[in-house]
mmCIF file of C-alpha atoms and ligand atoms in Angstrom:
data_model
loop_
_atom_site.group_PDB
_atom_site.id
_atom_site.type_symbol
_atom_site.label_atom_id
_atom_site.label_comp_id
_atom_site.label_asym_id
_atom_site.label_seq_id
_atom_site.Cartn_x
_atom_site.Cartn_y
_atom_site.Cartn_z
ATOM 1 C CA UNK D 67 53.542 -34.490 80.887
ATOM 2 C CA UNK D 68 55.565 -37.744 80.687
ATOM 3 C CA UNK D 69 59.047 -37.776 79.101
ATOM 4 C CA UNK D 70 58.930 -39.081 75.518
ATOM 5 C CA UNK D 71 60.407 -42.539 74.927
ATOM 6 C CA UNK D 72 63.727 -42.533 73.074
ATOM 7 C CA UNK D 73 63.831 -44.828 70.028
ATOM 8 C CA UNK D 74 66.784 -45.731 67.818
ATOM 9 C CA UNK D 75 65.822 -47.031 64.381
ATOM 10 C CA UNK D 76 68.840 -48.675 62.750
ATOM 11 C CA UNK D 77 68.431 -48.777 58.971
ATOM 12 C CA UNK D 78 65.981 -45.920 59.420
ATOM 13 C CA UNK D 79 66.782 -43.991 56.245
ATOM 14 C CA UNK D 80 64.805 -46.231 53.895
ATOM 15 C CA UNK D 81 61.872 -48.606 53.438
ATOM 16 C CA UNK D 82 60.591 -50.432 56.510
ATOM 17 C CA UNK D 83 62.992 -48.620 58.864
ATOM 18 C CA UNK D 84 61.864 -45.202 57.648
ATOM 19 C CA UNK D 85 58.171 -46.139 57.920
ATOM 20 C CA UNK D 86 58.884 -47.400 61.460
ATOM 21 C CA UNK D 87 60.700 -44.187 62.381
ATOM 22 C CA UNK D 88 57.746 -42.114 61.183
ATOM 23 C CA UNK D 89 55.222 -44.311 63.002
ATOM 24 C CA UNK D 90 57.202 -44.266 66.271
ATOM 25 C CA UNK D 91 57.541 -40.476 66.050
ATOM 26 C CA UNK D 92 53.776 -40.216 65.511
ATOM 27 C CA UNK D 93 53.351 -42.470 68.566
ATOM 28 C CA UNK D 94 55.258 -39.965 70.699
ATOM 29 C CA UNK D 95 58.841 -41.275 70.609
ATOM 30 C CA UNK D 96 61.930 -39.124 70.167
ATOM 31 C CA UNK D 97 63.571 -40.939 67.262
ATOM 32 C CA UNK D 98 67.239 -41.295 66.338
ATOM 33 C CA UNK D 99 67.312 -42.224 62.650
ATOM 34 C CA UNK D 100 70.526 -44.260 62.274
ATOM 35 C CA UNK D 101 71.812 -45.612 58.991
ATOM 36 C CA UNK D 102 74.914 -46.466 56.971
ATOM 37 C CA UNK D 103 73.638 -43.759 54.655
ATOM 38 C CA UNK D 104 74.378 -40.804 56.939
ATOM 39 C CA UNK D 105 73.050 -38.175 54.523
ATOM 40 C CA UNK D 106 69.841 -40.148 54.066
ATOM 41 C CA UNK D 107 69.436 -40.407 57.843
ATOM 42 C CA UNK D 108 69.970 -36.632 58.193
ATOM 43 C CA UNK D 109 67.365 -35.897 55.541
ATOM 44 C CA UNK D 110 64.853 -38.239 57.196
ATOM 45 C CA UNK D 111 65.441 -36.738 60.667
ATOM 46 C CA UNK D 112 65.006 -33.255 59.188
ATOM 47 C CA UNK D 113 61.718 -34.415 57.654
ATOM 48 C CA UNK D 114 60.549 -35.546 61.115
ATOM 49 C CA UNK D 115 61.722 -32.259 62.639
ATOM 50 C CA UNK D 116 62.629 -31.378 66.214
ATOM 51 C CA UNK D 117 63.428 -33.288 68.539
ATOM 52 C CA UNK D 118 64.337 -36.127 66.172
ATOM 53 C CA UNK D 119 67.996 -36.622 65.215
ATOM 54 C CA UNK D 120 70.197 -38.588 62.819
ATOM 55 C CA UNK D 121 73.324 -40.714 63.178
ATOM 56 C CA UNK D 122 75.619 -42.514 60.784
ATOM 57 C CA UNK D 123 76.229 -46.144 61.778
ATOM 58 C CA UNK D 124 77.618 -49.296 60.213
ATOM 59 C CA UNK D 125 76.215 -52.390 61.946
ATOM 60 C CA UNK D 126 79.182 -54.464 60.779
ATOM 61 C CA UNK D 127 81.524 -52.233 62.802
ATOM 62 C CA UNK D 128 81.085 -52.701 66.562
ATOM 63 C CA UNK D 129 82.875 -49.444 67.440
ATOM 64 C CA UNK D 130 80.404 -47.543 65.278
ATOM 65 C CA UNK D 131 77.390 -49.220 66.950
ATOM 66 C CA UNK D 132 78.878 -48.657 70.409
ATOM 67 C CA UNK D 133 79.355 -44.952 69.586
ATOM 68 C CA UNK D 134 75.713 -44.668 68.485
ATOM 69 C CA UNK D 135 74.451 -46.110 71.784
ATOM 70 C CA UNK D 136 76.953 -44.236 73.980
ATOM 71 C CA UNK D 137 76.028 -40.929 72.330
ATOM 72 C CA UNK D 138 72.285 -41.627 72.623
ATOM 73 C CA UNK D 139 72.379 -42.719 76.288
ATOM 74 C CA UNK D 140 69.557 -44.786 77.798
ATOM 75 C CA UNK D 141 66.935 -45.871 75.285
ATOM 76 C CA UNK D 142 63.419 -47.303 75.448
ATOM 77 C CA UNK D 143 63.039 -48.721 71.927
ATOM 78 C CA UNK D 144 65.505 -50.154 69.407
ATOM 79 C CA UNK D 145 64.359 -51.218 65.951
ATOM 80 C CA UNK D 146 67.024 -53.165 64.069
ATOM 81 C CA UNK D 147 66.319 -52.971 60.326
ATOM 82 C CA UNK D 148 69.683 -52.872 58.537
ATOM 83 C CA UNK D 149 69.789 -55.489 55.821
ATOM 84 C CA UNK D 150 70.358 -56.385 52.201
ATOM 85 C CA UNK D 151 70.423 -59.474 50.014
ATOM 86 C CA UNK D 152 72.179 -60.865 46.980
ATOM 87 C CA UNK D 153 71.155 -63.548 44.517
ATOM 88 C CA UNK D 154 73.266 -66.470 43.296
ATOM 89 C CA UNK D 155 73.383 -70.238 43.338
ATOM 90 C CA UNK D 156 75.499 -71.773 46.114
ATOM 91 C CA UNK D 157 77.792 -73.493 43.605
ATOM 92 C CA UNK D 158 78.559 -70.159 41.925
ATOM 93 C CA UNK D 159 78.672 -67.836 44.947
ATOM 94 C CA UNK D 160 82.002 -66.369 46.049
ATOM 95 C CA UNK D 161 82.387 -66.927 49.801
ATOM 96 C CA UNK D 162 82.859 -63.190 50.344
ATOM 97 C CA UNK D 163 79.388 -62.563 48.859
ATOM 98 C CA UNK D 164 77.887 -65.052 51.310
ATOM 99 C CA UNK D 165 79.798 -63.473 54.200
ATOM 100 C CA UNK D 166 78.764 -59.933 53.281
ATOM 101 C CA UNK D 167 75.060 -60.721 53.778
ATOM 102 C CA UNK D 168 75.683 -62.701 56.992
ATOM 103 C CA UNK D 169 77.815 -59.811 58.226
ATOM 104 C CA UNK D 170 75.025 -57.222 57.930
ATOM 105 C CA UNK D 171 71.877 -59.314 58.459
ATOM 106 C CA UNK D 172 73.064 -61.648 61.231
ATOM 107 C CA UNK D 173 76.331 -60.461 62.809
ATOM 108 C CA UNK D 174 75.189 -56.829 62.457
ATOM 109 C CA UNK D 175 71.882 -57.669 64.153
ATOM 110 C CA UNK D 176 73.859 -59.425 66.914
ATOM 111 C CA UNK D 177 76.043 -56.330 67.454
ATOM 112 C CA UNK D 178 72.944 -54.115 67.640
ATOM 113 C CA UNK D 179 71.283 -56.558 70.088
ATOM 114 C CA UNK D 180 74.446 -56.610 72.229
ATOM 115 C CA UNK D 181 74.558 -52.824 72.652
ATOM 116 C CA UNK D 182 70.768 -52.489 72.824
ATOM 117 C CA UNK D 183 70.858 -55.000 75.689
ATOM 118 C CA UNK D 184 73.362 -52.781 77.521
ATOM 119 C CA UNK D 185 71.497 -49.496 76.963
ATOM 120 C CA UNK D 186 67.784 -50.350 76.994
ATOM 121 C CA UNK D 187 66.041 -49.277 80.197
ATOM 122 C CA UNK D 188 63.954 -51.647 82.296
ATOM 123 C CA UNK D 189 60.732 -51.889 80.264
ATOM 124 C CA UNK D 190 62.637 -51.379 76.995
ATOM 125 C CA UNK D 191 62.025 -53.208 73.726
ATOM 126 C CA UNK D 192 64.153 -54.516 70.870
ATOM 127 C CA UNK D 193 62.448 -55.375 67.573
ATOM 128 C CA UNK D 194 64.562 -56.891 64.776
ATOM 129 C CA UNK D 195 63.588 -57.376 61.149
ATOM 130 C CA UNK D 196 63.835 -61.044 60.264
ATOM 131 C CA UNK D 197 62.084 -62.330 57.140
ATOM 132 C CA UNK D 198 59.685 -64.879 55.705
ATOM 133 C CA UNK D 199 62.935 -66.266 54.272
ATOM 134 C CA UNK D 200 63.926 -67.210 57.812
ATOM 135 C CA UNK D 201 61.443 -70.077 57.460
ATOM 136 C CA UNK D 202 60.781 -70.356 53.705
ATOM 137 C CA UNK D 203 63.791 -71.131 51.500
ATOM 138 C CA UNK D 204 64.304 -69.454 48.141
ATOM 139 C CA UNK D 205 66.746 -70.894 45.585
ATOM 140 C CA UNK D 206 69.498 -68.352 44.951
ATOM 141 C CA UNK D 207 69.031 -66.745 48.382
ATOM 142 C CA UNK D 208 71.246 -68.938 50.571
ATOM 143 C CA UNK D 209 72.996 -66.167 52.484
ATOM 144 C CA UNK D 210 69.841 -64.154 53.147
ATOM 145 C CA UNK D 211 67.748 -67.189 54.159
ATOM 146 C CA UNK D 212 70.499 -68.481 56.466
ATOM 147 C CA UNK D 213 71.039 -65.045 58.021
ATOM 148 C CA UNK D 214 67.344 -64.478 58.678
ATOM 149 C CA UNK D 215 66.834 -67.989 60.116
ATOM 150 C CA UNK D 216 69.750 -67.194 62.423
ATOM 151 C CA UNK D 217 68.236 -63.842 63.360
ATOM 152 C CA UNK D 218 64.918 -65.473 64.273
ATOM 153 C CA UNK D 219 66.747 -67.796 66.703
ATOM 154 C CA UNK D 220 68.991 -64.974 67.959
ATOM 155 C CA UNK D 221 65.787 -63.115 68.880
ATOM 156 C CA UNK D 222 64.601 -65.988 71.049
ATOM 157 C CA UNK D 223 67.967 -66.327 72.832
ATOM 158 C CA UNK D 224 68.143 -62.552 73.414
ATOM 159 C CA UNK D 225 64.588 -62.608 74.826
ATOM 160 C CA UNK D 226 65.674 -65.239 77.372
ATOM 161 C CA UNK D 227 68.837 -63.367 78.328
ATOM 162 C CA UNK D 228 67.322 -59.872 78.537
ATOM 163 C CA UNK D 229 63.945 -60.803 80.061
ATOM 164 C CA UNK D 230 65.303 -60.663 83.634
ATOM 165 C CA UNK D 231 66.375 -57.033 82.949
ATOM 166 C CA UNK D 232 62.772 -56.204 82.008
ATOM 167 C CA UNK D 233 63.632 -55.960 78.296
ATOM 168 C CA UNK D 234 61.363 -57.553 75.693
ATOM 169 C CA UNK D 235 62.875 -58.854 72.449
ATOM 170 C CA UNK D 236 60.794 -59.707 69.381
ATOM 171 C CA UNK D 237 61.230 -59.909 65.631
ATOM 172 C CA UNK D 238 58.971 -59.363 62.669
ATOM 173 C CA UNK D 239 59.306 -61.669 59.683
ATOM 174 C CA UNK D 240 57.859 -59.671 56.785
ATOM 175 C CA UNK D 241 56.923 -61.204 53.466
ATOM 176 C CA UNK D 242 57.375 -59.294 50.203
ATOM 177 C CA UNK D 243 57.207 -55.567 50.980
ATOM 178 C CA UNK D 244 57.635 -52.892 48.299
ATOM 179 C CA UNK D 245 60.828 -50.992 49.272
ATOM 180 C CA UNK D 246 64.079 -50.023 47.529
ATOM 181 C CA UNK D 247 65.435 -53.449 48.606
ATOM 182 C CA UNK D 248 62.838 -55.334 46.572
ATOM 183 C CA UNK D 249 62.614 -52.896 43.640
ATOM 184 C CA UNK D 250 64.810 -55.014 41.330
ATOM 185 C CA UNK D 251 62.984 -58.264 42.174
ATOM 186 C CA UNK D 252 59.618 -56.561 41.705
ATOM 187 C CA UNK D 253 60.631 -55.646 38.140
ATOM 188 C CA UNK D 254 61.235 -59.291 37.193
ATOM 189 C CA UNK D 255 58.012 -60.490 35.550
ATOM 190 C CA UNK D 256 56.230 -63.112 37.631
ATOM 191 C CA UNK D 257 57.869 -62.487 41.018
ATOM 192 C CA UNK D 258 55.247 -60.272 42.666
ATOM 193 C CA UNK D 259 52.414 -62.118 40.880
ATOM 194 C CA UNK D 260 53.596 -65.458 42.276
ATOM 195 C CA UNK D 261 54.071 -63.973 45.740
ATOM 196 C CA UNK D 262 50.538 -62.589 45.714
ATOM 197 C CA UNK D 263 49.106 -65.931 44.461
ATOM 198 C CA UNK D 264 50.710 -67.558 47.495
ATOM 199 C CA UNK D 265 49.189 -65.215 50.062
ATOM 200 C CA UNK D 266 45.823 -65.649 51.724
ATOM 201 C CA UNK D 267 45.063 -61.903 51.579
ATOM 202 C CA UNK D 268 45.953 -61.386 47.915
ATOM 203 C CA UNK D 269 48.465 -58.545 48.041
ATOM 204 C CA UNK D 270 52.107 -57.743 48.690
ATOM 205 C CA UNK D 271 53.042 -55.507 51.629
ATOM 206 C CA UNK D 272 53.798 -51.837 52.099
ATOM 207 C CA UNK D 273 56.308 -50.520 54.666
ATOM 208 C CA UNK D 274 53.422 -49.135 56.745
ATOM 209 C CA UNK D 275 52.033 -52.679 57.221
ATOM 210 C CA UNK D 276 55.224 -53.488 59.112
ATOM 211 C CA UNK D 277 55.529 -50.132 60.888
ATOM 212 C CA UNK D 278 52.109 -50.571 62.522
ATOM 213 C CA UNK D 279 53.271 -53.866 64.028
ATOM 214 C CA UNK D 280 56.528 -52.245 65.187
ATOM 215 C CA UNK D 281 54.532 -49.610 67.079
ATOM 216 C CA UNK D 282 52.380 -52.289 68.710
ATOM 217 C CA UNK D 283 55.358 -54.481 69.698
ATOM 218 C CA UNK D 284 57.108 -51.440 71.206
ATOM 219 C CA UNK D 285 54.042 -50.293 73.140
ATOM 220 C CA UNK D 286 52.898 -51.255 76.655
ATOM 221 C CA UNK D 287 49.991 -53.053 74.940
ATOM 222 C CA UNK D 288 52.518 -55.801 74.124
ATOM 223 C CA UNK D 289 54.002 -55.920 77.636
ATOM 224 C CA UNK D 290 53.605 -59.722 77.918
ATOM 225 C CA UNK D 291 54.978 -60.438 74.442
ATOM 226 C CA UNK D 292 58.592 -61.510 74.120
ATOM 227 C CA UNK D 293 60.628 -64.067 72.161
ATOM 228 C CA UNK D 294 58.122 -63.907 69.287
ATOM 229 C CA UNK D 295 58.902 -63.905 65.564
ATOM 230 C CA UNK D 296 55.780 -62.438 64.014
ATOM 231 C CA UNK D 297 54.872 -63.708 60.534
ATOM 232 C CA UNK D 298 53.584 -60.594 58.792
ATOM 233 C CA UNK D 299 53.072 -61.412 55.147
ATOM 234 C CA UNK D 300 49.407 -61.578 54.146
ATOM 235 C CA UNK D 301 49.421 -65.311 54.872
ATOM 236 C CA UNK D 302 52.328 -66.252 52.591
ATOM 237 C CA UNK D 303 53.851 -68.478 55.304
ATOM 238 C CA UNK D 304 50.837 -70.755 54.801
ATOM 239 C CA UNK D 305 51.880 -71.565 51.225
ATOM 240 C CA UNK D 306 55.257 -71.329 49.487
ATOM 241 C CA UNK D 307 57.876 -68.767 48.457
ATOM 242 C CA UNK D 308 57.949 -67.637 44.803
ATOM 243 C CA UNK D 309 60.633 -69.115 42.551
ATOM 244 C CA UNK D 310 62.564 -65.827 42.273
ATOM 245 C CA UNK D 311 65.622 -67.497 40.707
ATOM 246 C CA UNK D 312 63.417 -69.290 38.153
ATOM 247 C CA UNK D 313 61.824 -65.988 37.104
ATOM 248 C CA UNK D 314 65.272 -64.327 36.870
ATOM 249 C CA UNK D 315 66.583 -67.182 34.655
ATOM 250 C CA UNK D 316 63.506 -67.014 32.427
ATOM 251 C CA UNK D 317 64.033 -63.278 31.964
ATOM 252 C CA UNK D 318 67.746 -63.818 31.169
ATOM 253 C CA UNK D 319 66.874 -66.465 28.546
ATOM 254 C CA UNK D 320 64.447 -64.051 26.855
ATOM 255 C CA UNK D 321 66.896 -61.135 26.668
HETATM 256 N N1 LIG M 170 61.321 -55.411 51.802
HETATM 257 C C1 LIG M 170 61.044 -56.667 52.060
HETATM 258 O O1 LIG M 170 60.302 -57.343 51.315
HETATM 259 C C2 LIG M 170 61.594 -57.335 53.287
HETATM 260 C C3 LIG M 170 61.069 -58.602 53.628
HETATM 261 C C4 LIG M 170 61.558 -59.245 54.746
HETATM 262 C C5 LIG M 170 62.530 -58.656 55.528
HETATM 263 N N2 LIG M 170 63.015 -57.425 55.177
HETATM 264 C C6 LIG M 170 64.061 -56.868 56.035
HETATM 265 O O2 LIG M 170 63.647 -55.604 56.521
HETATM 266 C C7 LIG M 170 64.789 -54.776 56.728
HETATM 267 C C8 LIG M 170 64.588 -53.452 55.991
HETATM 268 O O3 LIG M 170 64.502 -53.752 54.609
HETATM 269 P P1 LIG M 170 63.924 -52.714 53.539
HETATM 270 O O4 LIG M 170 63.145 -53.516 52.573
HETATM 271 O O5 LIG M 170 63.298 -51.579 54.229
HETATM 272 O O6 LIG M 170 65.279 -52.309 52.810
HETATM 273 P P2 LIG M 170 65.891 -50.884 52.414
HETATM 274 O O7 LIG M 170 67.016 -51.201 51.495
HETATM 275 O O8 LIG M 170 64.826 -49.964 51.960
HETATM 276 O O9 LIG M 170 66.476 -50.355 53.808
HETATM 277 C C9 LIG M 170 67.567 -50.959 54.419
HETATM 278 C C10 LIG M 170 68.375 -49.880 55.121
HETATM 279 O O10 LIG M 170 69.470 -50.544 55.803
HETATM 280 C C11 LIG M 170 70.607 -49.719 55.661
HETATM 281 N N3 LIG M 170 71.831 -50.508 55.836
HETATM 282 C C12 LIG M 170 72.344 -51.429 54.998
HETATM 283 N N4 LIG M 170 73.519 -51.892 55.462
HETATM 284 C C13 LIG M 170 73.737 -51.240 56.637
HETATM 285 C C14 LIG M 170 74.786 -51.270 57.585
HETATM 286 N N5 LIG M 170 75.872 -52.035 57.399
HETATM 287 N N6 LIG M 170 74.687 -50.494 58.679
HETATM 288 C C15 LIG M 170 73.618 -49.681 58.868
HETATM 289 N N7 LIG M 170 72.603 -49.589 57.991
HETATM 290 C C16 LIG M 170 72.660 -50.363 56.883
HETATM 291 C C17 LIG M 170 70.499 -49.166 54.238
HETATM 292 O O11 LIG M 170 71.326 -48.015 54.058
HETATM 293 C C18 LIG M 170 69.019 -48.882 54.137
HETATM 294 O O12 LIG M 170 68.708 -47.564 54.518
HETATM 295 C C19 LIG M 170 65.992 -55.584 56.221
HETATM 296 O O13 LIG M 170 66.623 -56.224 57.307
HETATM 297 C C20 LIG M 170 65.364 -56.606 55.305
HETATM 298 O O14 LIG M 170 66.147 -57.768 55.199
HETATM 299 C C21 LIG M 170 62.581 -56.754 54.085
#
């Protein structure tokens, strides 16, 4: 019997990361569920059962990320999912709010890529979670859009640098997926409806839609695929992003 692949899923306690952790475990990986929410990660690892484990990590803190990788040892798969967003017009946004999103979504992804690049075995894979907002702007989402555009480019640079070590680096750019991250936006009337109108397929996403692609990108079936940012959004990249800020303002005017 072959040794199971070791996978670290950063941001694995919730949403897309959790769905990816489950799917990778079902695909035969030994999964380390790593998250800022250490208790959440523990509960998720317990749900997966033996031999899966949990770790607390803060992607904005390099020492914490280094500890995660040092304690795990050599890895085959790293899925980098930590992220969050805020909403606000550029002219109103405190600089620290802008920085906080860049810190997690871009600098945090860089720190994970740095240590993944040091610990992934030959044949290993890094998959990062970019976003449709890396290519489609949304008013009120400057920090998130800028961070995800940066992450898409970071993915391509990392693929060039790590390719000679036999490591593949890809990203997925999901559209609107129902998770705790999007719960508040989904409650604003018009947001999901407008997203769905602007897809080709006619629906928003579920975490499992993304997890299936993670499993494929991490598998030997994708052994020639690197430096790719996969648009996974029901075809929303073919049209335009919903006016989230407009819907929020409309709701505020009504209340
Ligand atoms: N849900 C969507 O529609 C959508 C669309 C495009 C991209 N994404 C991206 O996918 C990724 C996962 O999003 P989600 O929707 O599953 O969100 P989520 O909020 O359900 O999960 C995000 C996880 O990241 C963790 N996290 C946050 N900051 C962290 C930090 N500093 N260190 C370690 N972990 C941290 C959170 O604790 C949480 O468990 C994010 O990068 C997000 O930007 C989501």
